Amino acid sequence: MHTAPRRPVTNWISRHLTLLVLIALVAAVLLGQFAPATAVKMQFLGKDFITIITWFIPFIIFLTIVSGISGMSDLKKVGRIGVKALVYFEVVTTLSLTIGILLAYLVKPGRIDKRGLPTGALPTISKFSWADFFAHNLTLQVLILAIIVGICLSLNKHREKVLPYVHLATRWVFTALKYVMFLAPLGAFGGMAYTIGKYGIRTLKPLAMLMGTVYGTMIIFIFVVLGLIMHYFKFNIWTYLKDIREEILIVLGTSSSEAAQPSLMAKLERMGCSQPVVGLVVPTGYSFNLDGTSIYLSMSVIFLAQLYNVQLSFGELLSIIGILMITSKGAAGVTGSGFTVLASTLTALQKIPVEGLAFLFAVDKFMSEARAITNIIGNGVATLVIAKSENEFNPGVSTAAFPDDSPPLPV
């Protein structure tokens, strides 16, 4: 009698990874609520998981871009994709900034009782500069290097001999990443347990209005703005969110969109986006297409203006949008991410007291999840849209470095 062969444990974990991450998040919340001291000690799980994932990012960006560009005969198309991506980023980022300001004025989250608001020591404030941005942004450095190497390789007569080795290295890196992602439940557990244990749920009550407004605005942005963009290009926002649910849960637990960047890139390729588009758009988007961060920054500025009863003219609002269009680009390259960039923005504006950031300090960690989730969703949408507009989207053809059982994204 023949018995069916047992499937490896890794297959079972892969199929149930979403459920495992969800269970880990629930367990983390319970631990943080009922045993906060123990929960705070779990921080290393989240930090170490993010650290391991970030080790892969430079290699994945370099290999996918070199492979994609060197395998593309039309180098003009590569440049066109890059320009189109930057234009898209600026339009959508400006839109997200504007929506954040409009809804902040509509809901007025800053019109609250100031008594009992949490305060805390502010982080060191660093002024934004493009030199520091590029000097400390490894993603952009690797991106530029990969583009140069890819172009040089595409023009080299020995290209066909080198490409198989590049493809093989890419497959090895993604295969290793696949097994590292099995640690995602532990990473999500550590990040969420620390957050709840450190800050507690009670600290959210005084600023619930701001948090609710930020989360609500980002939901509206995702389903209305990004939903309409995807609908125009014949995509379905619900199907897309279902396909990247594992990445969303990982970001929710770790508060870092970088933790899911390599996995998102692989999944977008499996959906049908070509490797050059994924390699160019996603890494660039992590620095220039921070939709969630833009919404948070614009709403926080208006929130603080309302706290201090600072009246802003229409011209000053335009100035805020202009300043944030620049400073928000530094959110991926400045320590402290959106919070420190917000401090830099207020310093540049010179009208709203920077000391008001102490009101946001205690709940910034909770709102970082909303920022990171919106950022990763927005970058995926940008990649799908640009791939579709460049005829680089083939849902029936998977170019991912390792196979997956999930079906391609319907169009």
PDB file of N, CA and C in Angstrom, residues 53-151:
ATOM      1  N   ILE A  53      16.268  41.216   7.460  1.00  0.00           N
ATOM      2  CA  ILE A  53      15.624  41.534   6.184  1.00  0.00           C
ATOM      3  C   ILE A  53      16.394  42.629   5.451  1.00  0.00           C
ATOM      4  N   THR A  54      16.833  43.646   6.186  1.00  0.00           N
ATOM      5  CA  THR A  54      17.538  44.749   5.527  1.00  0.00           C
ATOM      6  C   THR A  54      18.869  44.298   4.933  1.00  0.00           C
ATOM      7  N   TRP A  55      19.447  43.210   5.443  1.00  0.00           N
ATOM      8  CA  TRP A  55      20.663  42.672   4.833  1.00  0.00           C
ATOM      9  C   TRP A  55      20.421  42.255   3.386  1.00  0.00           C
ATOM     10  N   PHE A  56      19.214  41.784   3.107  1.00  0.00           N
ATOM     11  CA  PHE A  56      18.906  41.283   1.772  1.00  0.00           C
ATOM     12  C   PHE A  56      18.634  42.392   0.767  1.00  0.00           C
ATOM     13  N   ILE A  57      18.139  43.536   1.264  1.00  0.00           N
ATOM     14  CA  ILE A  57      17.654  44.584   0.364  1.00  0.00           C
ATOM     15  C   ILE A  57      18.691  45.053  -0.659  1.00  0.00           C
ATOM     16  N   PRO A  58      19.935  45.387  -0.262  1.00  0.00           N
ATOM     17  CA  PRO A  58      20.905  45.842  -1.273  1.00  0.00           C
ATOM     18  C   PRO A  58      21.174  44.791  -2.352  1.00  0.00           C
ATOM     19  N   PHE A  59      21.279  43.520  -1.953  1.00  0.00           N
ATOM     20  CA  PHE A  59      21.556  42.460  -2.924  1.00  0.00           C
ATOM     21  C   PHE A  59      20.395  42.275  -3.888  1.00  0.00           C
ATOM     22  N   ILE A  60      19.172  42.327  -3.352  1.00  0.00           N
ATOM     23  CA  ILE A  60      17.986  42.139  -4.201  1.00  0.00           C
ATOM     24  C   ILE A  60      17.856  43.288  -5.189  1.00  0.00           C
ATOM     25  N   ILE A  61      18.026  44.517  -4.711  1.00  0.00           N
ATOM     26  CA  ILE A  61      17.932  45.676  -5.605  1.00  0.00           C
ATOM     27  C   ILE A  61      18.992  45.591  -6.696  1.00  0.00           C
ATOM     28  N   PHE A  62      20.224  45.314  -6.296  1.00  0.00           N
ATOM     29  CA  PHE A  62      21.320  45.270  -7.265  1.00  0.00           C
ATOM     30  C   PHE A  62      21.099  44.176  -8.303  1.00  0.00           C
ATOM     31  N   LEU A  63      20.795  42.965  -7.869  1.00  0.00           N
ATOM     32  CA  LEU A  63      20.667  41.831  -8.793  1.00  0.00           C
ATOM     33  C   LEU A  63      19.461  41.972  -9.717  1.00  0.00           C
ATOM     34  N   THR A  64      18.326  42.403  -9.176  1.00  0.00           N
ATOM     35  CA  THR A  64      17.130  42.518 -10.016  1.00  0.00           C
ATOM     36  C   THR A  64      17.269  43.625 -11.052  1.00  0.00           C
ATOM     37  N   ILE A  65      17.872  44.748 -10.668  1.00  0.00           N
ATOM     38  CA  ILE A  65      18.026  45.846 -11.621  1.00  0.00           C
ATOM     39  C   ILE A  65      19.063  45.503 -12.679  1.00  0.00           C
ATOM     40  N   VAL A  66      20.207  44.954 -12.271  1.00  0.00           N
ATOM     41  CA  VAL A  66      21.235  44.564 -13.236  1.00  0.00           C
ATOM     42  C   VAL A  66      20.688  43.533 -14.206  1.00  0.00           C
ATOM     43  N   SER A  67      19.980  42.551 -13.684  1.00  0.00           N
ATOM     44  CA  SER A  67      19.400  41.514 -14.534  1.00  0.00           C
ATOM     45  C   SER A  67      18.361  42.085 -15.489  1.00  0.00           C
ATOM     46  N   GLY A  68      17.518  42.978 -14.959  1.00  0.00           N
ATOM     47  CA  GLY A  68      16.454  43.537 -15.784  1.00  0.00           C
ATOM     48  C   GLY A  68      16.960  44.464 -16.872  1.00  0.00           C
ATOM     49  N   ILE A  69      17.840  45.397 -16.506  1.00  0.00           N
ATOM     50  CA  ILE A  69      18.343  46.364 -17.482  1.00  0.00           C
ATOM     51  C   ILE A  69      19.224  45.685 -18.531  1.00  0.00           C
ATOM     52  N   SER A  70      20.117  44.806 -18.094  1.00  0.00           N
ATOM     53  CA  SER A  70      21.002  44.140 -19.051  1.00  0.00           C
ATOM     54  C   SER A  70      20.240  43.211 -19.986  1.00  0.00           C
ATOM     55  N   GLY A  71      19.079  42.770 -19.549  1.00  0.00           N
ATOM     56  CA  GLY A  71      18.276  41.914 -20.404  1.00  0.00           C
ATOM     57  C   GLY A  71      17.292  42.675 -21.270  1.00  0.00           C
ATOM     58  N   MET A  72      17.228  43.990 -21.108  1.00  0.00           N
ATOM     59  CA  MET A  72      16.317  44.820 -21.899  1.00  0.00           C
ATOM     60  C   MET A  72      17.092  45.499 -23.021  1.00  0.00           C
ATOM     61  N   SER A  73      16.661  45.269 -24.231  1.00  0.00           N
ATOM     62  CA  SER A  73      17.399  45.782 -25.391  1.00  0.00           C
ATOM     63  C   SER A  73      17.242  47.286 -25.567  1.00  0.00           C
ATOM     64  N   ASP A  74      16.094  47.835 -25.141  1.00  0.00           N
ATOM     65  CA  ASP A  74      15.818  49.252 -25.348  1.00  0.00           C
ATOM     66  C   ASP A  74      16.142  50.036 -24.074  1.00  0.00           C
ATOM     67  N   LEU A  75      17.343  50.631 -24.018  1.00  0.00           N
ATOM     68  CA  LEU A  75      17.740  51.375 -22.838  1.00  0.00           C
ATOM     69  C   LEU A  75      16.943  52.676 -22.682  1.00  0.00           C
ATOM     70  N   LYS A  76      16.415  53.206 -23.771  1.00  0.00           N
ATOM     71  CA  LYS A  76      15.590  54.408 -23.680  1.00  0.00           C
ATOM     72  C   LYS A  76      14.344  54.137 -22.846  1.00  0.00           C
ATOM     73  N   LYS A  77      13.858  52.898 -22.927  1.00  0.00           N
ATOM     74  CA  LYS A  77      12.665  52.537 -22.158  1.00  0.00           C
ATOM     75  C   LYS A  77      12.954  52.543 -20.666  1.00  0.00           C
ATOM     76  N   VAL A  78      14.159  52.152 -20.289  1.00  0.00           N
ATOM     77  CA  VAL A  78      14.550  52.181 -18.887  1.00  0.00           C
ATOM     78  C   VAL A  78      14.498  53.609 -18.352  1.00  0.00           C
ATOM     79  N   GLY A  79      15.041  54.553 -19.124  1.00  0.00           N
ATOM     80  CA  GLY A  79      15.003  55.949 -18.721  1.00  0.00           C
ATOM     81  C   GLY A  79      13.589  56.484 -18.655  1.00  0.00           C
ATOM     82  N   ARG A  80      12.760  56.060 -19.605  1.00  0.00           N
ATOM     83  CA  ARG A  80      11.368  56.514 -19.624  1.00  0.00           C
ATOM     84  C   ARG A  80      10.612  56.015 -18.393  1.00  0.00           C
ATOM     85  N   ILE A  81      10.882  54.778 -18.000  1.00  0.00           N
ATOM     86  CA  ILE A  81      10.236  54.216 -16.808  1.00  0.00           C
ATOM     87  C   ILE A  81      10.630  55.007 -15.569  1.00  0.00           C
ATOM     88  N   GLY A  82      11.921  55.351 -15.459  1.00  0.00           N
ATOM     89  CA  GLY A  82      12.395  56.115 -14.313  1.00  0.00           C
ATOM     90  C   GLY A  82      11.757  57.486 -14.223  1.00  0.00           C
ATOM     91  N   VAL A  83      11.678  58.189 -15.340  1.00  0.00           N
ATOM     92  CA  VAL A  83      11.063  59.519 -15.367  1.00  0.00           C
ATOM     93  C   VAL A  83       9.573  59.431 -15.049  1.00  0.00           C
ATOM     94  N   LYS A  84       8.913  58.455 -15.634  1.00  0.00           N
ATOM     95  CA  LYS A  84       7.475  58.285 -15.387  1.00  0.00           C
ATOM     96  C   LYS A  84       7.219  57.986 -13.912  1.00  0.00           C
ATOM     97  N   ALA A  85       8.085  57.181 -13.302  1.00  0.00           N
ATOM     98  CA  ALA A  85       7.925  56.849 -11.893  1.00  0.00           C
ATOM     99  C   ALA A  85       8.048  58.098 -11.027  1.00  0.00           C
ATOM    100  N   LEU A  86       9.045  58.930 -11.288  1.00  0.00           N
ATOM    101  CA  LEU A  86       9.255  60.142 -10.487  1.00  0.00           C
ATOM    102  C   LEU A  86       8.085  61.114 -10.635  1.00  0.00           C
ATOM    103  N   VAL A  87       7.555  61.254 -11.862  1.00  0.00           N
ATOM    104  CA  VAL A  87       6.396  62.127 -12.084  1.00  0.00           C
ATOM    105  C   VAL A  87       5.187  61.606 -11.314  1.00  0.00           C
ATOM    106  N   TYR A  88       4.970  60.295 -11.394  1.00  0.00           N
ATOM    107  CA  TYR A  88       3.862  59.670 -10.657  1.00  0.00           C
ATOM    108  C   TYR A  88       4.015  59.908  -9.154  1.00  0.00           C
ATOM    109  N   PHE A  89       5.232  59.725  -8.645  1.00  0.00           N
ATOM    110  CA  PHE A  89       5.474  59.903  -7.221  1.00  0.00           C
ATOM    111  C   PHE A  89       5.127  61.314  -6.772  1.00  0.00           C
ATOM    112  N   GLU A  90       5.550  62.311  -7.541  1.00  0.00           N
ATOM    113  CA  GLU A  90       5.309  63.694  -7.150  1.00  0.00           C
ATOM    114  C   GLU A  90       3.826  64.027  -7.172  1.00  0.00           C
ATOM    115  N   VAL A  91       3.110  63.551  -8.178  1.00  0.00           N
ATOM    116  CA  VAL A  91       1.674  63.829  -8.285  1.00  0.00           C
ATOM    117  C   VAL A  91       0.923  63.205  -7.120  1.00  0.00           C
ATOM    118  N   VAL A  92       1.180  61.924  -6.853  1.00  0.00           N
ATOM    119  CA  VAL A  92       0.451  61.217  -5.797  1.00  0.00           C
ATOM    120  C   VAL A  92       0.851  61.737  -4.416  1.00  0.00           C
ATOM    121  N   THR A  93       2.134  62.054  -4.230  1.00  0.00           N
ATOM    122  CA  THR A  93       2.580  62.598  -2.946  1.00  0.00           C
ATOM    123  C   THR A  93       1.931  63.947  -2.668  1.00  0.00           C
ATOM    124  N   THR A  94       1.879  64.813  -3.675  1.00  0.00           N
ATOM    125  CA  THR A  94       1.228  66.115  -3.513  1.00  0.00           C
ATOM    126  C   THR A  94      -0.250  65.933  -3.181  1.00  0.00           C
ATOM    127  N   LEU A  95      -0.882  64.963  -3.830  1.00  0.00           N
ATOM    128  CA  LEU A  95      -2.293  64.674  -3.572  1.00  0.00           C
ATOM    129  C   LEU A  95      -2.498  64.206  -2.135  1.00  0.00           C
ATOM    130  N   SER A  96      -1.604  63.337  -1.659  1.00  0.00           N
ATOM    131  CA  SER A  96      -1.733  62.824  -0.289  1.00  0.00           C
ATOM    132  C   SER A  96      -1.516  63.939   0.732  1.00  0.00           C
ATOM    133  N   LEU A  97      -0.570  64.840   0.470  1.00  0.00           N
ATOM    134  CA  LEU A  97      -0.346  65.977   1.359  1.00  0.00           C
ATOM    135  C   LEU A  97      -1.590  66.864   1.433  1.00  0.00           C
ATOM    136  N   THR A  98      -2.180  67.120   0.270  1.00  0.00           N
ATOM    137  CA  THR A  98      -3.368  67.977   0.200  1.00  0.00           C
ATOM    138  C   THR A  98      -4.540  67.348   0.928  1.00  0.00           C
ATOM    139  N   ILE A  99      -4.747  66.058   0.736  1.00  0.00           N
ATOM    140  CA  ILE A  99      -5.842  65.353   1.406  1.00  0.00           C
ATOM    141  C   ILE A  99      -5.654  65.393   2.914  1.00  0.00           C
ATOM    142  N   GLY A 100      -4.406  65.206   3.376  1.00  0.00           N
ATOM    143  CA  GLY A 100      -4.140  65.264   4.805  1.00  0.00           C
ATOM    144  C   GLY A 100      -4.502  66.600   5.404  1.00  0.00           C
ATOM    145  N   ILE A 101      -4.157  67.679   4.718  1.00  0.00           N
ATOM    146  CA  ILE A 101      -4.470  69.025   5.208  1.00  0.00           C
ATOM    147  C   ILE A 101      -5.977  69.276   5.211  1.00  0.00           C
ATOM    148  N   LEU A 102      -6.643  68.904   4.121  1.00  0.00           N
ATOM    149  CA  LEU A 102      -8.088  69.146   4.013  1.00  0.00           C
ATOM    150  C   LEU A 102      -8.872  68.403   5.097  1.00  0.00           C
ATOM    151  N   LEU A 103      -8.565  67.127   5.315  1.00  0.00           N
ATOM    152  CA  LEU A 103      -9.302  66.370   6.320  1.00  0.00           C
ATOM    153  C   LEU A 103      -8.945  66.813   7.731  1.00  0.00           C
ATOM    154  N   ALA A 104      -7.715  67.283   7.939  1.00  0.00           N
ATOM    155  CA  ALA A 104      -7.351  67.806   9.260  1.00  0.00           C
ATOM    156  C   ALA A 104      -8.173  69.046   9.583  1.00  0.00           C
ATOM    157  N   TYR A 105      -8.415  69.896   8.577  1.00  0.00           N
ATOM    158  CA  TYR A 105      -9.258  71.072   8.778  1.00  0.00           C
ATOM    159  C   TYR A 105     -10.721  70.690   8.939  1.00  0.00           C
ATOM    160  N   LEU A 106     -11.138  69.618   8.277  1.00  0.00           N
ATOM    161  CA  LEU A 106     -12.536  69.200   8.352  1.00  0.00           C
ATOM    162  C   LEU A 106     -12.853  68.577   9.711  1.00  0.00           C
ATOM    163  N   VAL A 107     -11.981  67.691  10.196  1.00  0.00           N
ATOM    164  CA  VAL A 107     -12.233  66.978  11.448  1.00  0.00           C
ATOM    165  C   VAL A 107     -11.778  67.778  12.667  1.00  0.00           C
ATOM    166  N   LYS A 108     -10.745  68.617  12.491  1.00  0.00           N
ATOM    167  CA  LYS A 108     -10.176  69.431  13.572  1.00  0.00           C
ATOM    168  C   LYS A 108      -9.723  68.578  14.760  1.00  0.00           C
ATOM    169  N   PRO A 109      -8.793  67.658  14.564  1.00  0.00           N
ATOM    170  CA  PRO A 109      -8.338  66.814  15.677  1.00  0.00           C
ATOM    171  C   PRO A 109      -7.579  67.585  16.747  1.00  0.00           C
ATOM    172  N   GLY A 110      -7.066  68.785  16.422  1.00  0.00           N
ATOM    173  CA  GLY A 110      -6.316  69.564  17.402  1.00  0.00           C
ATOM    174  C   GLY A 110      -7.183  70.341  18.366  1.00  0.00           C
ATOM    175  N   ARG A 111      -8.507  70.378  18.120  1.00  0.00           N
ATOM    176  CA  ARG A 111      -9.410  71.090  19.024  1.00  0.00           C
ATOM    177  C   ARG A 111      -9.817  70.161  20.165  1.00  0.00           C
ATOM    178  N   ILE A 112      -8.849  69.815  21.015  1.00  0.00           N
ATOM    179  CA  ILE A 112      -9.105  68.900  22.124  1.00  0.00           C
ATOM    180  C   ILE A 112      -8.611  69.520  23.412  1.00  0.00           C
ATOM    181  N   ASP A 113      -9.000  68.897  24.533  1.00  0.00           N
ATOM    182  CA  ASP A 113      -8.553  69.360  25.843  1.00  0.00           C
ATOM    183  C   ASP A 113      -7.071  69.050  26.008  1.00  0.00           C
ATOM    184  N   LYS A 114      -6.263  70.097  26.212  1.00  0.00           N
ATOM    185  CA  LYS A 114      -4.817  69.900  26.292  1.00  0.00           C
ATOM    186  C   LYS A 114      -4.368  69.295  27.622  1.00  0.00           C
ATOM    187  N   ARG A 115      -5.251  69.330  28.631  1.00  0.00           N
ATOM    188  CA  ARG A 115      -4.857  68.805  29.930  1.00  0.00           C
ATOM    189  C   ARG A 115      -4.694  67.286  29.853  1.00  0.00           C
ATOM    190  N   GLY A 116      -3.634  66.791  30.453  1.00  0.00           N
ATOM    191  CA  GLY A 116      -3.411  65.352  30.501  1.00  0.00           C
ATOM    192  C   GLY A 116      -2.753  64.775  29.277  1.00  0.00           C
ATOM    193  N   LEU A 117      -2.406  65.651  28.325  1.00  0.00           N
ATOM    194  CA  LEU A 117      -1.724  65.133  27.145  1.00  0.00           C
ATOM    195  C   LEU A 117      -0.326  64.653  27.529  1.00  0.00           C
ATOM    196  N   PRO A 118       0.115  63.525  26.951  1.00  0.00           N
ATOM    197  CA  PRO A 118       1.436  63.014  27.291  1.00  0.00           C
ATOM    198  C   PRO A 118       2.534  63.905  26.737  1.00  0.00           C
ATOM    199  N   THR A 119       3.609  64.002  27.473  1.00  0.00           N
ATOM    200  CA  THR A 119       4.781  64.731  27.008  1.00  0.00           C
ATOM    201  C   THR A 119       5.986  63.826  27.129  1.00  0.00           C
ATOM    202  N   GLY A 120       7.067  64.228  26.528  1.00  0.00           N
ATOM    203  CA  GLY A 120       8.264  63.393  26.584  1.00  0.00           C
ATOM    204  C   GLY A 120       9.445  64.133  26.007  1.00  0.00           C
ATOM    205  N   ALA A 121      10.616  63.564  26.216  1.00  0.00           N
ATOM    206  CA  ALA A 121      11.835  64.163  25.680  1.00  0.00           C
ATOM    207  C   ALA A 121      11.849  64.024  24.172  1.00  0.00           C
ATOM    208  N   LEU A 122      12.176  65.098  23.496  1.00  0.00           N
ATOM    209  CA  LEU A 122      12.192  65.081  22.043  1.00  0.00           C
ATOM    210  C   LEU A 122      13.490  64.492  21.527  1.00  0.00           C
ATOM    211  N   PRO A 123      13.427  63.815  20.372  1.00  0.00           N
ATOM    212  CA  PRO A 123      14.654  63.299  19.785  1.00  0.00           C
ATOM    213  C   PRO A 123      15.492  64.435  19.216  1.00  0.00           C
ATOM    214  N   THR A 124      16.733  64.127  18.943  1.00  0.00           N
ATOM    215  CA  THR A 124      17.609  65.126  18.330  1.00  0.00           C
ATOM    216  C   THR A 124      17.072  65.497  16.956  1.00  0.00           C
ATOM    217  N   ILE A 125      16.932  66.785  16.697  1.00  0.00           N
ATOM    218  CA  ILE A 125      16.361  67.256  15.439  1.00  0.00           C
ATOM    219  C   ILE A 125      17.470  67.540  14.439  1.00  0.00           C
ATOM    220  N   SER A 126      17.354  66.915  13.287  1.00  0.00           N
ATOM    221  CA  SER A 126      18.348  67.116  12.236  1.00  0.00           C
ATOM    222  C   SER A 126      17.702  67.833  11.060  1.00  0.00           C
ATOM    223  N   LYS A 127      18.328  68.875  10.586  1.00  0.00           N
ATOM    224  CA  LYS A 127      17.817  69.572   9.418  1.00  0.00           C
ATOM    225  C   LYS A 127      18.033  68.731   8.175  1.00  0.00           C
ATOM    226  N   PHE A 128      17.024  68.781   7.306  1.00  0.00           N
ATOM    227  CA  PHE A 128      17.101  67.978   6.076  1.00  0.00           C
ATOM    228  C   PHE A 128      18.081  68.606   5.091  1.00  0.00           C
ATOM    229  N   SER A 129      18.895  67.754   4.485  1.00  0.00           N
ATOM    230  CA  SER A 129      19.768  68.199   3.403  1.00  0.00           C
ATOM    231  C   SER A 129      19.901  67.060   2.404  1.00  0.00           C
ATOM    232  N   TRP A 130      19.978  67.416   1.134  1.00  0.00           N
ATOM    233  CA  TRP A 130      20.075  66.387   0.098  1.00  0.00           C
ATOM    234  C   TRP A 130      21.384  65.615   0.228  1.00  0.00           C
ATOM    235  N   ALA A 131      22.443  66.268   0.690  1.00  0.00           N
ATOM    236  CA  ALA A 131      23.725  65.585   0.833  1.00  0.00           C
ATOM    237  C   ALA A 131      23.615  64.452   1.851  1.00  0.00           C
ATOM    238  N   ASP A 132      22.995  64.753   3.011  1.00  0.00           N
ATOM    239  CA  ASP A 132      22.814  63.717   4.025  1.00  0.00           C
ATOM    240  C   ASP A 132      21.860  62.638   3.544  1.00  0.00           C
ATOM    241  N   PHE A 133      20.852  63.077   2.804  1.00  0.00           N
ATOM    242  CA  PHE A 133      19.856  62.131   2.296  1.00  0.00           C
ATOM    243  C   PHE A 133      20.510  61.048   1.450  1.00  0.00           C
ATOM    244  N   PHE A 134      21.342  61.445   0.498  1.00  0.00           N
ATOM    245  CA  PHE A 134      22.004  60.470  -0.373  1.00  0.00           C
ATOM    246  C   PHE A 134      23.144  59.749   0.349  1.00  0.00           C
ATOM    247  N   ALA A 135      23.794  60.454   1.257  1.00  0.00           N
ATOM    248  CA  ALA A 135      24.931  59.841   1.955  1.00  0.00           C
ATOM    249  C   ALA A 135      24.491  58.706   2.870  1.00  0.00           C
ATOM    250  N   HIS A 136      23.290  58.800   3.434  1.00  0.00           N
ATOM    251  CA  HIS A 136      22.822  57.808   4.388  1.00  0.00           C
ATOM    252  C   HIS A 136      21.745  56.890   3.823  1.00  0.00           C
ATOM    253  N   ASN A 137      21.418  57.048   2.552  1.00  0.00           N
ATOM    254  CA  ASN A 137      20.379  56.221   1.951  1.00  0.00           C
ATOM    255  C   ASN A 137      21.026  55.142   1.090  1.00  0.00           C
ATOM    256  N   LEU A 138      21.276  53.981   1.688  1.00  0.00           N
ATOM    257  CA  LEU A 138      21.948  52.891   0.987  1.00  0.00           C
ATOM    258  C   LEU A 138      21.130  52.416  -0.204  1.00  0.00           C
ATOM    259  N   THR A 139      19.802  52.463  -0.079  1.00  0.00           N
ATOM    260  CA  THR A 139      18.940  52.005  -1.163  1.00  0.00           C
ATOM    261  C   THR A 139      19.203  52.778  -2.447  1.00  0.00           C
ATOM    262  N   LEU A 140      19.266  54.123  -2.343  1.00  0.00           N
ATOM    263  CA  LEU A 140      19.507  54.934  -3.530  1.00  0.00           C
ATOM    264  C   LEU A 140      20.925  54.733  -4.064  1.00  0.00           C
ATOM    265  N   GLN A 141      21.871  54.558  -3.171  1.00  0.00           N
ATOM    266  CA  GLN A 141      23.245  54.326  -3.606  1.00  0.00           C
ATOM    267  C   GLN A 141      23.346  53.041  -4.427  1.00  0.00           C
ATOM    268  N   VAL A 142      22.742  51.974  -3.915  1.00  0.00           N
ATOM    269  CA  VAL A 142      22.761  50.697  -4.622  1.00  0.00           C
ATOM    270  C   VAL A 142      21.971  50.796  -5.913  1.00  0.00           C
ATOM    271  N   LEU A 143      20.859  51.539  -5.885  1.00  0.00           N
ATOM    272  CA  LEU A 143      20.035  51.721  -7.071  1.00  0.00           C
ATOM    273  C   LEU A 143      20.829  52.370  -8.198  1.00  0.00           C
ATOM    274  N   ILE A 144      21.547  53.428  -7.885  1.00  0.00           N
ATOM    275  CA  ILE A 144      22.345  54.126  -8.898  1.00  0.00           C
ATOM    276  C   ILE A 144      23.460  53.224  -9.417  1.00  0.00           C
ATOM    277  N   LEU A 145      24.155  52.531  -8.500  1.00  0.00           N
ATOM    278  CA  LEU A 145      25.228  51.621  -8.906  1.00  0.00           C
ATOM    279  C   LEU A 145      24.694  50.512  -9.810  1.00  0.00           C
ATOM    280  N   ALA A 146      23.541  49.962  -9.463  1.00  0.00           N
ATOM    281  CA  ALA A 146      22.967  48.878 -10.248  1.00  0.00           C
ATOM    282  C   ALA A 146      22.577  49.336 -11.654  1.00  0.00           C
ATOM    283  N   ILE A 147      22.044  50.549 -11.752  1.00  0.00           N
ATOM    284  CA  ILE A 147      21.674  51.085 -13.068  1.00  0.00           C
ATOM    285  C   ILE A 147      22.915  51.228 -13.949  1.00  0.00           C
ATOM    286  N   ILE A 148      23.993  51.753 -13.352  1.00  0.00           N
ATOM    287  CA  ILE A 148      25.241  51.918 -14.116  1.00  0.00           C
ATOM    288  C   ILE A 148      25.786  50.567 -14.563  1.00  0.00           C
ATOM    289  N   VAL A 149      25.834  49.601 -13.634  1.00  0.00           N
ATOM    290  CA  VAL A 149      26.335  48.265 -13.980  1.00  0.00           C
ATOM    291  C   VAL A 149      25.444  47.600 -15.015  1.00  0.00           C
ATOM    292  N   GLY A 150      24.125  47.751 -14.856  1.00  0.00           N
ATOM    293  CA  GLY A 150      23.195  47.148 -15.806  1.00  0.00           C
ATOM    294  C   GLY A 150      23.370  47.697 -17.212  1.00  0.00           C
ATOM    295  N   ILE A 151      23.548  49.012 -17.317  1.00  0.00           N
ATOM    296  CA  ILE A 151      23.750  49.626 -18.637  1.00  0.00           C
ATOM    297  C   ILE A 151      25.072  49.168 -19.246  1.00  0.00           C
TER     298      ILE A 151
END
